[in-house]
Backbone as JSON Lines, residues from 0, in Angstrom:
{"i":0,"aa":"M","n":[-0.89,107.73,-92.93],"ca":[-2.29,108.27,-93.03],"c":[-3.16,106.99,-92.91]}
{"i":1,"aa":"R","n":[-4.25,107.18,-92.17],"ca":[-5.25,106.01,-92.01],"c":[-6.62,106.4,-92.8]}
{"i":2,"aa":"Y","n":[-7.04,105.44,-93.54],"ca":[-8.17,105.55,-94.23],"c":[-9.23,104.5,-93.92]}
{"i":3,"aa":"I","n":[-10.47,104.88,-93.89],"ca":[-11.67,103.92,-93.52],"c":[-12.31,103.51,-94.76]}
{"i":4,"aa":"I","n":[-12.47,102.22,-95.02],"ca":[-13.02,101.69,-96.14],"c":[-14.5,101.28,-95.75]}
{"i":5,"aa":"D","n":[-15.44,102.18,-95.92],"ca":[-16.75,102.05,-95.38],"c":[-17.91,102.34,-96.28]}
{"i":6,"aa":"K","n":[-17.58,102.58,-97.58],"ca":[-18.72,102.92,-98.56],"c":[-19.37,101.73,-98.99]}
{"i":7,"aa":"V","n":[-20.68,101.57,-98.63],"ca":[-21.49,100.38,-99.18],"c":[-22.18,100.98,-100.33]}
{"i":8,"aa":"N","n":[-21.71,100.73,-101.53],"ca":[-22.15,101.31,-102.79],"c":[-23.36,100.77,-103.38]}
{"i":9,"aa":"W","n":[-23.76,99.52,-102.98],"ca":[-24.88,98.68,-103.4],"c":[-25.63,98.2,-102.31]}
{"i":10,"aa":"P","n":[-26.27,98.92,-101.45],"ca":[-26.74,98.49,-100.24],"c":[-28.05,97.55,-100.3]}
{"i":11,"aa":"E","n":[-28.77,97.72,-101.31],"ca":[-29.95,96.85,-101.56],"c":[-29.46,95.34,-101.87]}
{"i":12,"aa":"S","n":[-28.51,95.18,-102.7],"ca":[-28.02,93.92,-102.98],"c":[-26.99,93.29,-102.16]}
{"i":13,"aa":"F","n":[-26.02,94.25,-101.59],"ca":[-24.84,93.79,-100.87],"c":[-24.72,94.75,-99.59]}
{"i":14,"aa":"P","n":[-25.5,94.57,-98.53],"ca":[-25.52,95.5,-97.42],"c":[-24.4,95.2,-96.36]}
{"i":15,"aa":"E","n":[-23.76,93.97,-96.46],"ca":[-22.75,93.58,-95.47],"c":[-21.64,94.68,-95.41]}
{"i":16,"aa":"K","n":[-21.37,95.01,-94.18],"ca":[-20.33,96.07,-93.9],"c":[-19.34,95.69,-92.82]}
{"i":17,"aa":"P","n":[-18.36,95.0,-93.1],"ca":[-17.31,94.64,-92.05],"c":[-16.48,95.96,-91.84]}
{"i":18,"aa":"A","n":[-15.88,95.93,-90.68],"ca":[-14.95,97.16,-90.29],"c":[-13.68,96.96,-90.96]}
{"i":19,"aa":"V","n":[-13.26,98.07,-91.73],"ca":[-11.96,97.92,-92.55],"c":[-11.29,99.23,-92.5]}
{"i":20,"aa":"S","n":[-10.03,99.21,-92.25],"ca":[-9.25,100.42,-92.4],"c":[-7.85,100.02,-93.04]}
{"i":21,"aa":"V","n":[-7.19,101.02,-93.51],"ca":[-5.82,100.86,-94.11],"c":[-4.96,102.0,-93.74]}
{"i":22,"aa":"E","n":[-3.75,101.74,-93.15],"ca":[-2.74,102.8,-92.95],"c":[-1.73,102.69,-94.08]}
{"i":23,"aa":"V","n":[-1.52,103.92,-94.6],"ca":[-0.7,104.08,-95.71],"c":[0.66,104.95,-95.3]}
{"i":24,"aa":"S","n":[1.82,104.46,-95.78],"ca":[3.01,105.16,-95.54],"c":[3.93,104.85,-96.71]}
{"i":25,"aa":"N","n":[5.03,105.66,-96.85],"ca":[6.12,105.43,-97.71],"c":[7.37,105.95,-97.27]}
{"i":26,"aa":"D","n":[8.43,105.43,-97.86],"ca":[9.75,105.93,-97.55],"c":[10.48,106.22,-98.77]}
{"i":27,"aa":"H","n":[9.91,106.63,-99.93],"ca":[10.4,106.97,-101.17],"c":[10.9,105.82,-102.02]}
{"i":28,"aa":"E","n":[10.93,104.61,-101.45],"ca":[11.23,103.47,-102.16],"c":[10.14,102.5,-102.1]}
{"i":29,"aa":"W","n":[9.43,102.45,-101.0],"ca":[8.3,101.37,-100.81],"c":[7.07,102.13,-100.44]}
{"i":30,"aa":"L","n":[5.91,101.63,-100.8],"ca":[4.63,102.03,-100.38],"c":[4.24,100.92,-99.33]}
{"i":31,"aa":"Q","n":[3.89,101.35,-98.18],"ca":[3.43,100.36,-97.19],"c":[1.89,100.55,-96.9]}
{"i":32,"aa":"L","n":[1.21,99.36,-96.97],"ca":[-0.31,99.33,-96.76],"c":[-0.41,98.25,-95.65]}
{"i":33,"aa":"H","n":[-1.19,98.81,-94.55],"ca":[-1.55,97.93,-93.44],"c":[-2.95,97.85,-93.26]}
{"i":34,"aa":"Y","n":[-3.69,96.75,-93.7],"ca":[-5.08,96.61,-93.6],"c":[-5.41,95.89,-92.36]}
{"i":35,"aa":"R","n":[-6.57,96.41,-91.78],"ca":[-7.11,95.7,-90.55],"c":[-8.65,95.49,-90.85]}
{"i":36,"aa":"V","n":[-9.05,94.16,-90.59],"ca":[-10.46,93.84,-90.92],"c":[-11.0,93.11,-89.85]}
{"i":37,"aa":"K","n":[-12.33,93.41,-89.66],"ca":[-13.1,92.68,-88.66],"c":[-14.55,92.4,-89.29]}
{"i":38,"aa":"G","n":[-14.74,91.14,-89.52],"ca":[-16.07,90.71,-90.16],"c":[-16.5,89.42,-89.83]}
{"i":39,"aa":"E","n":[-17.67,89.03,-90.35],"ca":[-18.31,87.77,-89.93],"c":[-17.93,86.54,-90.8]}
{"i":40,"aa":"Q","n":[-17.34,86.71,-91.97],"ca":[-16.92,85.53,-92.78],"c":[-15.46,85.48,-92.93]}
{"i":41,"aa":"L","n":[-15.0,84.43,-93.12],"ca":[-13.52,84.15,-93.43],"c":[-13.42,83.07,-94.56]}
{"i":42,"aa":"R","n":[-12.77,83.36,-95.61],"ca":[-12.66,82.45,-96.65],"c":[-11.31,82.76,-97.42]}
{"i":43,"aa":"A","n":[-10.66,81.74,-97.75],"ca":[-9.39,81.83,-98.6],"c":[-9.1,80.43,-99.28]}
{"i":44,"aa":"V","n":[-9.69,80.25,-100.52],"ca":[-9.44,78.9,-101.16],"c":[-8.31,79.27,-102.3]}
{"i":45,"aa":"T","n":[-8.02,80.48,-102.67],"ca":[-7.03,80.72,-103.57],"c":[-5.7,80.89,-102.98]}
{"i":46,"aa":"T","n":[-4.7,80.03,-103.3],"ca":[-3.39,80.05,-102.58],"c":[-2.4,80.55,-103.5]}
{"i":47,"aa":"E","n":[-2.6,80.64,-104.82],"ca":[-1.5,80.99,-105.81],"c":[-1.78,82.48,-106.33]}
{"i":48,"aa":"D","n":[-0.61,83.09,-106.5],"ca":[-0.67,84.5,-107.1],"c":[-1.33,84.49,-108.54]}
{"i":49,"aa":"Q","n":[-2.08,85.5,-108.86],"ca":[-2.71,85.85,-110.09],"c":[-4.03,84.98,-110.15]}
{"i":50,"aa":"G","n":[-4.55,84.4,-109.06],"ca":[-5.77,83.59,-109.01],"c":[-6.84,84.44,-108.55]}
{"i":51,"aa":"A","n":[-8.09,83.88,-108.39],"ca":[-9.37,84.58,-108.01],"c":[-9.39,85.07,-106.62]}
{"i":52,"aa":"V","n":[-8.48,85.82,-106.16],"ca":[-8.44,86.21,-104.74],"c":[-9.65,87.03,-104.39]}
{"i":53,"aa":"W","n":[-10.21,87.72,-105.3],"ca":[-11.45,88.61,-104.97],"c":[-12.58,87.77,-104.55]}
{"i":54,"aa":"E","n":[-12.65,86.52,-104.76],"ca":[-13.74,85.65,-104.36],"c":[-13.51,85.31,-102.95]}
{"i":55,"aa":"D","n":[-12.4,85.45,-102.34],"ca":[-12.14,85.17,-100.94],"c":[-12.35,86.41,-99.97]}
{"i":56,"aa":"S","n":[-11.86,86.32,-98.85],"ca":[-11.85,87.56,-97.98],"c":[-10.64,88.37,-98.44]}
{"i":57,"aa":"C","n":[-10.91,89.51,-99.07],"ca":[-9.87,90.13,-99.78],"c":[-9.88,91.6,-99.65]}
{"i":58,"aa":"V","n":[-8.66,92.22,-99.57],"ca":[-8.46,93.7,-99.64],"c":[-7.82,94.06,-100.94]}
{"i":59,"aa":"E","n":[-8.11,95.29,-101.42],"ca":[-7.6,95.59,-102.73],"c":[-7.04,97.18,-102.68]}
{"i":60,"aa":"F","n":[-6.15,97.45,-103.5],"ca":[-5.49,98.79,-103.71],"c":[-5.36,99.0,-105.15]}
{"i":61,"aa":"F","n":[-6.04,99.91,-105.75],"ca":[-5.95,100.4,-107.1],"c":[-5.39,101.74,-107.03]}
{"i":62,"aa":"C","n":[-4.41,102.08,-107.98],"ca":[-3.68,103.33,-108.03],"c":[-3.33,103.8,-109.44]}
{"i":63,"aa":"Q","n":[-3.32,105.04,-109.63],"ca":[-2.98,105.62,-110.97],"c":[-2.07,106.85,-110.72]}
{"i":64,"aa":"V","n":[-0.94,106.85,-111.42],"ca":[-0.1,107.98,-111.51],"c":[-0.84,109.11,-112.27]}
{"i":65,"aa":"P","n":[-0.87,110.34,-111.74],"ca":[-1.66,111.44,-112.52],"c":[-0.98,111.56,-113.92]}
{"i":66,"aa":"G","n":[-1.85,111.65,-114.81],"ca":[-1.36,111.75,-116.24],"c":[-1.26,110.46,-116.95]}
{"i":67,"aa":"D","n":[-1.31,109.32,-116.31],"ca":[-1.12,107.98,-116.9],"c":[-2.49,107.51,-117.17]}
{"i":68,"aa":"K","n":[-2.75,106.83,-118.45],"ca":[-4.02,106.27,-118.8],"c":[-4.19,104.92,-118.04]}
{"i":69,"aa":"H","n":[-3.13,104.2,-117.81],"ca":[-3.17,102.9,-117.17],"c":[-3.25,103.04,-115.66]}
{"i":70,"aa":"Y","n":[-3.75,102.09,-114.97],"ca":[-3.77,102.04,-113.52],"c":[-3.25,100.64,-112.95]}
{"i":71,"aa":"M","n":[-2.84,100.67,-111.73],"ca":[-2.37,99.37,-111.17],"c":[-3.41,98.85,-110.2]}
{"i":72,"aa":"N","n":[-3.59,97.49,-110.19],"ca":[-4.49,96.88,-109.11],"c":[-3.65,95.81,-108.37]}
{"i":73,"aa":"F","n":[-3.78,95.89,-107.08],"ca":[-3.16,94.95,-106.16],"c":[-4.23,94.34,-105.2]}
{"i":74,"aa":"E","n":[-4.61,93.14,-105.43],"ca":[-5.62,92.5,-104.68],"c":[-5.07,91.36,-103.91]}
{"i":75,"aa":"T","n":[-5.24,91.34,-102.59],"ca":[-4.74,90.28,-101.72],"c":[-5.72,89.61,-100.82]}
{"i":76,"aa":"N","n":[-5.69,88.3,-100.8],"ca":[-6.69,87.63,-99.88],"c":[-6.01,87.52,-98.51]}
{"i":77,"aa":"C","n":[-6.79,87.07,-97.45],"ca":[-6.36,87.06,-96.14],"c":[-5.1,86.13,-95.9]}
{"i":78,"aa":"I","n":[-4.79,85.34,-96.78],"ca":[-3.56,84.51,-96.68],"c":[-2.34,84.88,-97.45]}
{"i":79,"aa":"G","n":[-2.44,86.04,-98.15],"ca":[-1.44,86.64,-98.93],"c":[-1.31,86.25,-100.38]}
{"i":80,"aa":"A","n":[-2.2,85.45,-100.98],"ca":[-2.17,85.21,-102.41],"c":[-2.74,86.51,-103.06]}
{"i":81,"aa":"M","n":[-2.16,86.9,-104.26],"ca":[-2.25,88.23,-104.66],"c":[-2.41,88.23,-106.16]}
{"i":82,"aa":"V","n":[-3.17,89.23,-106.7],"ca":[-3.27,89.57,-108.07],"c":[-2.55,91.0,-108.16]}
{"i":83,"aa":"G","n":[-1.83,91.11,-109.16],"ca":[-1.14,92.33,-109.52],"c":[-1.09,92.59,-110.99]}
{"i":84,"aa":"S","n":[-1.58,93.7,-111.38],"ca":[-1.57,93.98,-112.9],"c":[-1.55,95.55,-113.13]}
{"i":85,"aa":"R","n":[-1.25,95.89,-114.36],"ca":[-1.33,97.17,-114.95],"c":[-2.36,97.04,-116.07]}
{"i":86,"aa":"R","n":[-3.23,98.02,-116.12],"ca":[-4.37,97.81,-117.14],"c":[-5.06,99.24,-117.5]}
{"i":87,"aa":"L","n":[-5.8,99.16,-118.55],"ca":[-6.58,100.38,-118.9],"c":[-8.0,100.27,-118.28]}
{"i":88,"aa":"S","n":[-8.55,99.1,-118.17],"ca":[-9.85,98.87,-117.54],"c":[-9.93,97.41,-117.1]}
{"i":89,"aa":"R","n":[-11.04,97.01,-116.62],"ca":[-11.29,95.62,-116.2],"c":[-10.83,94.59,-117.2]}
{"i":90,"aa":"T","n":[-11.04,94.9,-118.48],"ca":[-10.81,93.97,-119.61],"c":[-9.85,94.45,-120.63]}
{"i":91,"aa":"E","n":[-9.53,95.73,-120.69],"ca":[-8.68,96.31,-121.72],"c":[-7.15,96.35,-121.3]}
{"i":92,"aa":"D","n":[-6.3,95.9,-122.22],"ca":[-4.86,95.96,-122.11],"c":[-4.42,95.62,-120.61]}
{"i":93,"aa":"V","n":[-4.85,94.41,-120.2],"ca":[-4.53,93.89,-118.97],"c":[-3.13,93.26,-118.96]}
{"i":94,"aa":"Q","n":[-2.21,93.72,-118.13],"ca":[-0.82,93.27,-118.17],"c":[-0.51,92.75,-116.64]}
{"i":95,"aa":"P","n":[-0.68,91.36,-116.53],"ca":[-0.34,90.87,-115.14],"c":[1.1,91.01,-114.95]}
{"i":96,"aa":"L","n":[1.46,91.27,-113.64],"ca":[2.76,91.44,-113.3],"c":[3.42,90.07,-113.36]}
{"i":97,"aa":"P","n":[4.71,90.04,-113.82],"ca":[5.38,88.68,-114.0],"c":[5.69,88.27,-112.59]}
{"i":98,"aa":"P","n":[6.05,86.91,-112.51],"ca":[6.36,86.39,-111.17],"c":[7.57,87.08,-110.47]}
{"i":99,"aa":"E","n":[8.51,87.5,-111.22],"ca":[9.66,88.26,-110.58],"c":[9.32,89.55,-109.98]}
{"i":100,"aa":"E","n":[8.31,90.22,-110.56],"ca":[7.79,91.48,-109.9],"c":[6.93,91.22,-108.79]}
{"i":101,"aa":"M","n":[6.05,90.19,-108.84],"ca":[5.17,89.74,-107.75],"c":[5.98,89.32,-106.56]}
{"i":102,"aa":"A","n":[7.17,88.77,-106.81],"ca":[8.06,88.33,-105.77],"c":[8.57,89.53,-104.89]}
{"i":103,"aa":"Q","n":[8.71,90.7,-105.61],"ca":[9.28,91.88,-104.98],"c":[8.3,92.47,-103.99]}
{"i":104,"aa":"I","n":[7.04,92.08,-103.94],"ca":[6.1,92.65,-103.03],"c":[6.06,91.87,-101.73]}
{"i":105,"aa":"E","n":[6.46,92.57,-100.69],"ca":[6.48,91.91,-99.35],"c":[5.22,91.84,-98.73]}
{"i":106,"aa":"R","n":[4.81,90.68,-98.08],"ca":[3.44,90.39,-97.62],"c":[3.63,89.79,-96.22]}
{"i":107,"aa":"R","n":[2.77,90.33,-95.31],"ca":[2.69,89.67,-93.97],"c":[1.05,89.58,-93.7]}
{"i":108,"aa":"C","n":[0.69,88.43,-93.33],"ca":[-0.76,88.2,-93.07],"c":[-0.97,87.52,-91.67]}
{"i":109,"aa":"T","n":[-2.1,87.71,-91.18],"ca":[-2.49,86.98,-89.93],"c":[-2.5,85.45,-90.12]}
{"i":110,"aa":"F","n":[-2.9,84.98,-91.17],"ca":[-3.03,83.58,-91.51],"c":[-1.98,83.03,-92.49]}
{"i":111,"aa":"P","n":[-1.43,81.81,-92.18],"ca":[-0.52,81.25,-93.12],"c":[-1.16,81.04,-94.56]}
{"i":112,"aa":"R","n":[-0.41,80.82,-95.54],"ca":[-0.89,80.59,-96.95],"c":[-1.42,79.11,-96.99]}
{"i":113,"aa":"E","n":[-2.53,78.93,-96.44],"ca":[-3.16,77.55,-96.5],"c":[-4.61,77.84,-96.7]}
{"i":114,"aa":"V","n":[-5.28,76.86,-97.38],"ca":[-6.7,76.98,-97.7],"c":[-7.58,77.04,-96.45]}
{"i":115,"aa":"I","n":[-8.48,78.03,-96.46],"ca":[-9.41,78.27,-95.31],"c":[-10.77,78.14,-96.1]}
{"i":116,"aa":"E","n":[-11.48,77.02,-95.81],"ca":[-12.83,77.04,-96.29],"c":[-13.66,77.94,-95.55]}
{"i":117,"aa":"E","n":[-14.7,78.36,-96.17],"ca":[-15.53,79.52,-95.55],"c":[-15.97,79.15,-94.04]}
{"i":118,"aa":"R","n":[-15.75,80.07,-93.19],"ca":[-16.22,79.89,-91.81],"c":[-16.96,81.03,-91.36]}
{"i":119,"aa":"D","n":[-18.02,80.73,-90.49],"ca":[-18.77,81.83,-89.92],"c":[-18.27,82.08,-88.54]}
{"i":120,"aa":"G","n":[-18.44,83.4,-88.16],"ca":[-17.95,83.82,-86.79],"c":[-17.57,85.23,-86.86]}
{"i":121,"aa":"L","n":[-16.88,85.62,-85.84],"ca":[-16.28,87.08,-85.95],"c":[-14.8,86.9,-86.01]}
{"i":122,"aa":"F","n":[-14.24,87.44,-87.07],"ca":[-12.8,87.23,-87.41],"c":[-12.16,88.61,-87.53]}
{"i":123,"aa":"E","n":[-10.93,88.69,-86.92],"ca":[-10.18,89.88,-87.05],"c":[-8.81,89.51,-87.79]}
{"i":124,"aa":"W","n":[-8.53,90.13,-88.87],"ca":[-7.23,89.79,-89.5],"c":[-6.57,91.01,-90.07]}
{"i":125,"aa":"E","n":[-5.38,90.8,-90.5],"ca":[-4.54,92.02,-90.99],"c":[-3.75,91.47,-92.2]}
{"i":126,"aa":"V","n":[-3.54,92.41,-93.04],"ca":[-2.58,92.22,-94.35],"c":[-1.75,93.36,-94.35]}
{"i":127,"aa":"E","n":[-0.43,93.15,-94.35],"ca":[0.62,94.22,-94.58],"c":[1.31,93.95,-95.96]}
{"i":128,"aa":"L","n":[1.44,95.02,-96.71],"ca":[2.03,94.97,-98.04],"c":[3.0,95.99,-98.07]}
{"i":129,"aa":"R","n":[4.22,95.69,-98.61],"ca":[5.33,96.61,-98.99],"c":[5.52,96.48,-100.49]}
{"i":130,"aa":"I","n":[5.06,97.52,-101.19],"ca":[5.12,97.49,-102.7],"c":[6.16,98.46,-103.15]}
{"i":131,"aa":"P","n":[7.13,97.92,-103.97],"ca":[8.18,98.9,-104.4],"c":[7.61,99.96,-105.32]}
{"i":132,"aa":"L","n":[7.88,101.19,-104.95],"ca":[7.38,102.33,-105.85],"c":[7.63,102.15,-107.26]}
{"i":133,"aa":"K","n":[8.8,101.49,-107.7],"ca":[9.18,101.33,-109.01],"c":[8.24,100.52,-109.82]}
{"i":134,"aa":"L","n":[7.43,99.72,-109.07],"ca":[6.38,98.82,-109.82],"c":[5.08,99.72,-110.15]}
{"i":135,"aa":"I","n":[5.01,100.82,-109.38],"ca":[3.81,101.76,-109.66],"c":[4.23,102.78,-110.63]}
{"i":136,"aa":"F","n":[5.4,103.38,-110.36],"ca":[5.77,104.49,-111.35],"c":[6.53,104.01,-112.58]}
{"i":137,"aa":"R","n":[6.85,102.84,-112.66],"ca":[7.39,102.14,-113.84],"c":[8.68,102.95,-114.22]}
{"i":138,"aa":"D","n":[8.66,103.6,-115.36],"ca":[9.9,104.22,-115.89],"c":[10.03,105.72,-115.48]}
{"i":139,"aa":"R","n":[9.07,106.19,-114.56],"ca":[9.2,107.45,-114.1],"c":[9.94,107.56,-112.73]}
{"i":140,"aa":"E","n":[10.51,108.67,-112.47],"ca":[11.06,108.81,-111.15],"c":[10.27,109.7,-110.3]}
{"i":141,"aa":"P","n":[9.56,109.28,-109.26],"ca":[8.56,110.1,-108.52],"c":[9.44,111.26,-107.76]}
{"i":142,"aa":"K","n":[8.72,112.39,-107.78],"ca":[9.29,113.54,-107.04],"c":[8.4,113.8,-105.84]}
{"i":143,"aa":"F","n":[8.85,113.83,-104.67],"ca":[8.02,113.94,-103.47],"c":[7.87,115.34,-103.01]}
{"i":144,"aa":"P","n":[6.78,115.86,-102.42],"ca":[5.55,115.05,-102.34],"c":[5.02,114.6,-103.74]}
{"i":145,"aa":"Q","n":[4.34,113.45,-103.74],"ca":[3.85,112.86,-104.98],"c":[2.42,112.44,-104.84]}
{"i":146,"aa":"A","n":[1.51,113.0,-105.65],"ca":[0.09,112.64,-105.6],"c":[-0.13,111.19,-106.34]}
{"i":147,"aa":"L","n":[-1.04,110.5,-105.93],"ca":[-1.48,109.3,-106.56],"c":[-3.04,109.32,-106.46]}
{"i":148,"aa":"R","n":[-3.66,108.93,-107.58],"ca":[-5.06,108.7,-107.61],"c":[-5.38,107.17,-107.22]}
{"i":149,"aa":"V","n":[-6.15,106.97,-106.19],"ca":[-6.37,105.68,-105.61],"c":[-7.81,105.38,-105.18]}
{"i":150,"aa":"N","n":[-8.03,104.07,-104.93],"ca":[-9.2,103.7,-104.15],"c":[-8.76,102.46,-103.44]}
{"i":151,"aa":"F","n":[-9.31,102.3,-102.32],"ca":[-9.03,101.12,-101.39],"c":[-10.35,100.31,-101.37]}
{"i":152,"aa":"Y","n":[-10.34,98.98,-101.3],"ca":[-11.55,98.16,-101.31],"c":[-11.4,96.96,-100.35]}
{"i":153,"aa":"K","n":[-12.58,96.53,-100.08],"ca":[-12.75,95.23,-99.37],"c":[-13.86,94.46,-100.01]}
{"i":154,"aa":"C","n":[-13.55,93.2,-100.38],"ca":[-14.59,92.44,-100.96],"c":[-14.52,91.0,-100.56]}
{"i":155,"aa":"A","n":[-15.51,90.18,-100.98],"ca":[-15.61,88.82,-100.6],"c":[-16.66,88.22,-101.66]}
{"i":156,"aa":"D","n":[-16.42,88.09,-102.93],"ca":[-17.42,87.79,-103.87],"c":[-18.16,86.49,-103.62]}
{"i":157,"aa":"K","n":[-17.43,85.49,-103.23],"ca":[-18.06,84.08,-103.06],"c":[-18.39,83.62,-101.68]}
{"i":158,"aa":"T","n":[-18.54,84.65,-100.73],"ca":[-18.87,84.16,-99.42],"c":[-20.44,84.16,-99.27]}
{"i":159,"aa":"K","n":[-20.87,83.57,-98.11],"ca":[-22.33,83.64,-97.89],"c":[-22.95,85.05,-97.95]}
{"i":160,"aa":"K","n":[-22.18,85.99,-97.49],"ca":[-22.59,87.43,-97.43],"c":[-21.54,88.19,-98.24]}
{"i":161,"aa":"P","n":[-21.73,88.14,-99.56],"ca":[-20.76,88.9,-100.36],"c":[-20.87,90.41,-100.15]}
{"i":162,"aa":"H","n":[-19.76,91.09,-100.23],"ca":[-19.73,92.5,-99.96],"c":[-18.65,93.28,-100.87]}
{"i":163,"aa":"F","n":[-18.98,94.52,-101.07],"ca":[-18.07,95.29,-101.96],"c":[-17.99,96.73,-101.44]}
{"i":164,"aa":"L","n":[-17.0,96.88,-100.56],"ca":[-16.76,98.22,-99.82],"c":[-15.6,99.01,-100.59]}
{"i":165,"aa":"S","n":[-15.83,100.37,-100.56],"ca":[-14.74,101.16,-101.02],"c":[-14.42,102.33,-100.1]}
{"i":166,"aa":"W","n":[-13.26,102.96,-100.28],"ca":[-12.86,104.21,-99.66],"c":[-13.66,105.34,-100.22]}
{"i":167,"aa":"Q","n":[-13.56,105.54,-101.51],"ca":[-14.29,106.5,-102.3],"c":[-15.55,105.97,-102.87]}
{"i":168,"aa":"P","n":[-16.58,106.7,-102.88],"ca":[-17.85,106.13,-103.41],"c":[-17.81,105.83,-104.87]}
{"i":169,"aa":"I","n":[-18.57,104.83,-105.33],"ca":[-18.62,104.36,-106.67],"c":[-20.05,104.52,-107.22]}
{"i":170,"aa":"A","n":[-20.31,105.42,-108.08],"ca":[-21.77,105.65,-108.67],"c":[-21.97,104.85,-109.88]}
{"i":171,"aa":"L","n":[-22.06,103.58,-109.73],"ca":[-22.37,102.66,-110.79],"c":[-23.57,101.77,-110.3]}
{"i":172,"aa":"P","n":[-24.37,101.16,-111.39],"ca":[-25.46,100.35,-110.98],"c":[-25.1,99.03,-110.29]}
{"i":173,"aa":"Q","n":[-23.89,98.5,-110.6],"ca":[-23.5,97.17,-110.0],"c":[-22.04,97.15,-109.62]}
{"i":174,"aa":"P","n":[-21.63,96.25,-108.83],"ca":[-20.21,96.25,-108.34],"c":[-19.15,96.18,-109.47]}
{"i":175,"aa":"N","n":[-18.35,97.2,-109.45],"ca":[-17.2,97.25,-110.37],"c":[-16.11,98.2,-109.72]}
{"i":176,"aa":"F","n":[-14.98,97.61,-109.37],"ca":[-13.89,98.39,-108.79],"c":[-13.03,99.01,-109.79]}
{"i":177,"aa":"H","n":[-13.06,98.52,-111.1],"ca":[-12.11,98.99,-112.15],"c":[-12.7,100.21,-112.79]}
{"i":178,"aa":"C","n":[-12.74,101.3,-111.99],"ca":[-13.33,102.54,-112.42],"c":[-12.49,103.78,-111.89]}
{"i":179,"aa":"P","n":[-11.39,104.03,-112.57],"ca":[-10.54,105.17,-112.11],"c":[-11.16,106.52,-111.99]}
{"i":180,"aa":"E","n":[-12.4,106.67,-112.67],"ca":[-13.04,107.96,-112.51],"c":[-13.57,108.19,-111.02]}
{"i":181,"aa":"F","n":[-13.56,107.14,-110.29],"ca":[-14.02,107.33,-108.86],"c":[-12.84,107.24,-107.93]}
{"i":182,"aa":"F","n":[-11.64,107.33,-108.41],"ca":[-10.51,107.26,-107.46],"c":[-10.42,108.62,-106.76]}
{"i":183,"aa":"G","n":[-9.93,108.64,-105.53],"ca":[-9.6,109.86,-104.76],"c":[-8.06,110.1,-104.87]}
{"i":184,"aa":"E","n":[-7.6,111.1,-104.17],"ca":[-6.23,111.42,-104.16],"c":[-5.53,111.25,-102.83]}
{"i":185,"aa":"I","n":[-4.35,110.69,-102.8],"ca":[-3.49,110.69,-101.65],"c":[-2.21,111.37,-101.99]}
{"i":186,"aa":"V","n":[-1.48,111.8,-101.04],"ca":[-0.16,112.39,-101.24],"c":[0.93,111.69,-100.61]}
{"i":187,"aa":"L","n":[1.85,111.11,-101.25],"ca":[3.09,110.55,-100.7],"c":[4.07,111.49,-100.32]}
{"i":188,"aa":"K","n":[4.66,111.49,-99.14],"ca":[5.49,112.58,-98.71],"c":[6.93,112.01,-98.51]}
């Protein structure tokens, strides 16, 4: 299934709108996400996992298993550095994934994992992720079809033209992606 990440939730402050989509599929063991981005800035200064990737040219996937109070966030910059955690909110009960679990997430990116100082121009790039479903469902065994509550995002907090796009709209006064109340639903088959 293909989703368009095009909601500009704070147009007065952050009107920038790169073209972004994500294709989602699964095979009962892995969740595959294939992001395609076309935008005017490119930045990737974070090269290590669990660093500030959201400040770079970044795509994000947040998901919650129905009935679970916690949600997972997977944030990846255009060179494949990634944040992964389980949490109750932006600041509550944040449990970063340990290195051995981060290593299980397969990543393919247009650019190698090298610093890219901010560049202006028109850039097209892709990020492909394969996330083991066992990282999302933890101790539960998913039964298919399986619903997930999710939102997909595109951001670049520290670029000349910062932006904060989402798949599902976010009705808050300022940028905040850590809000499961605005997640939509997808079904894994």
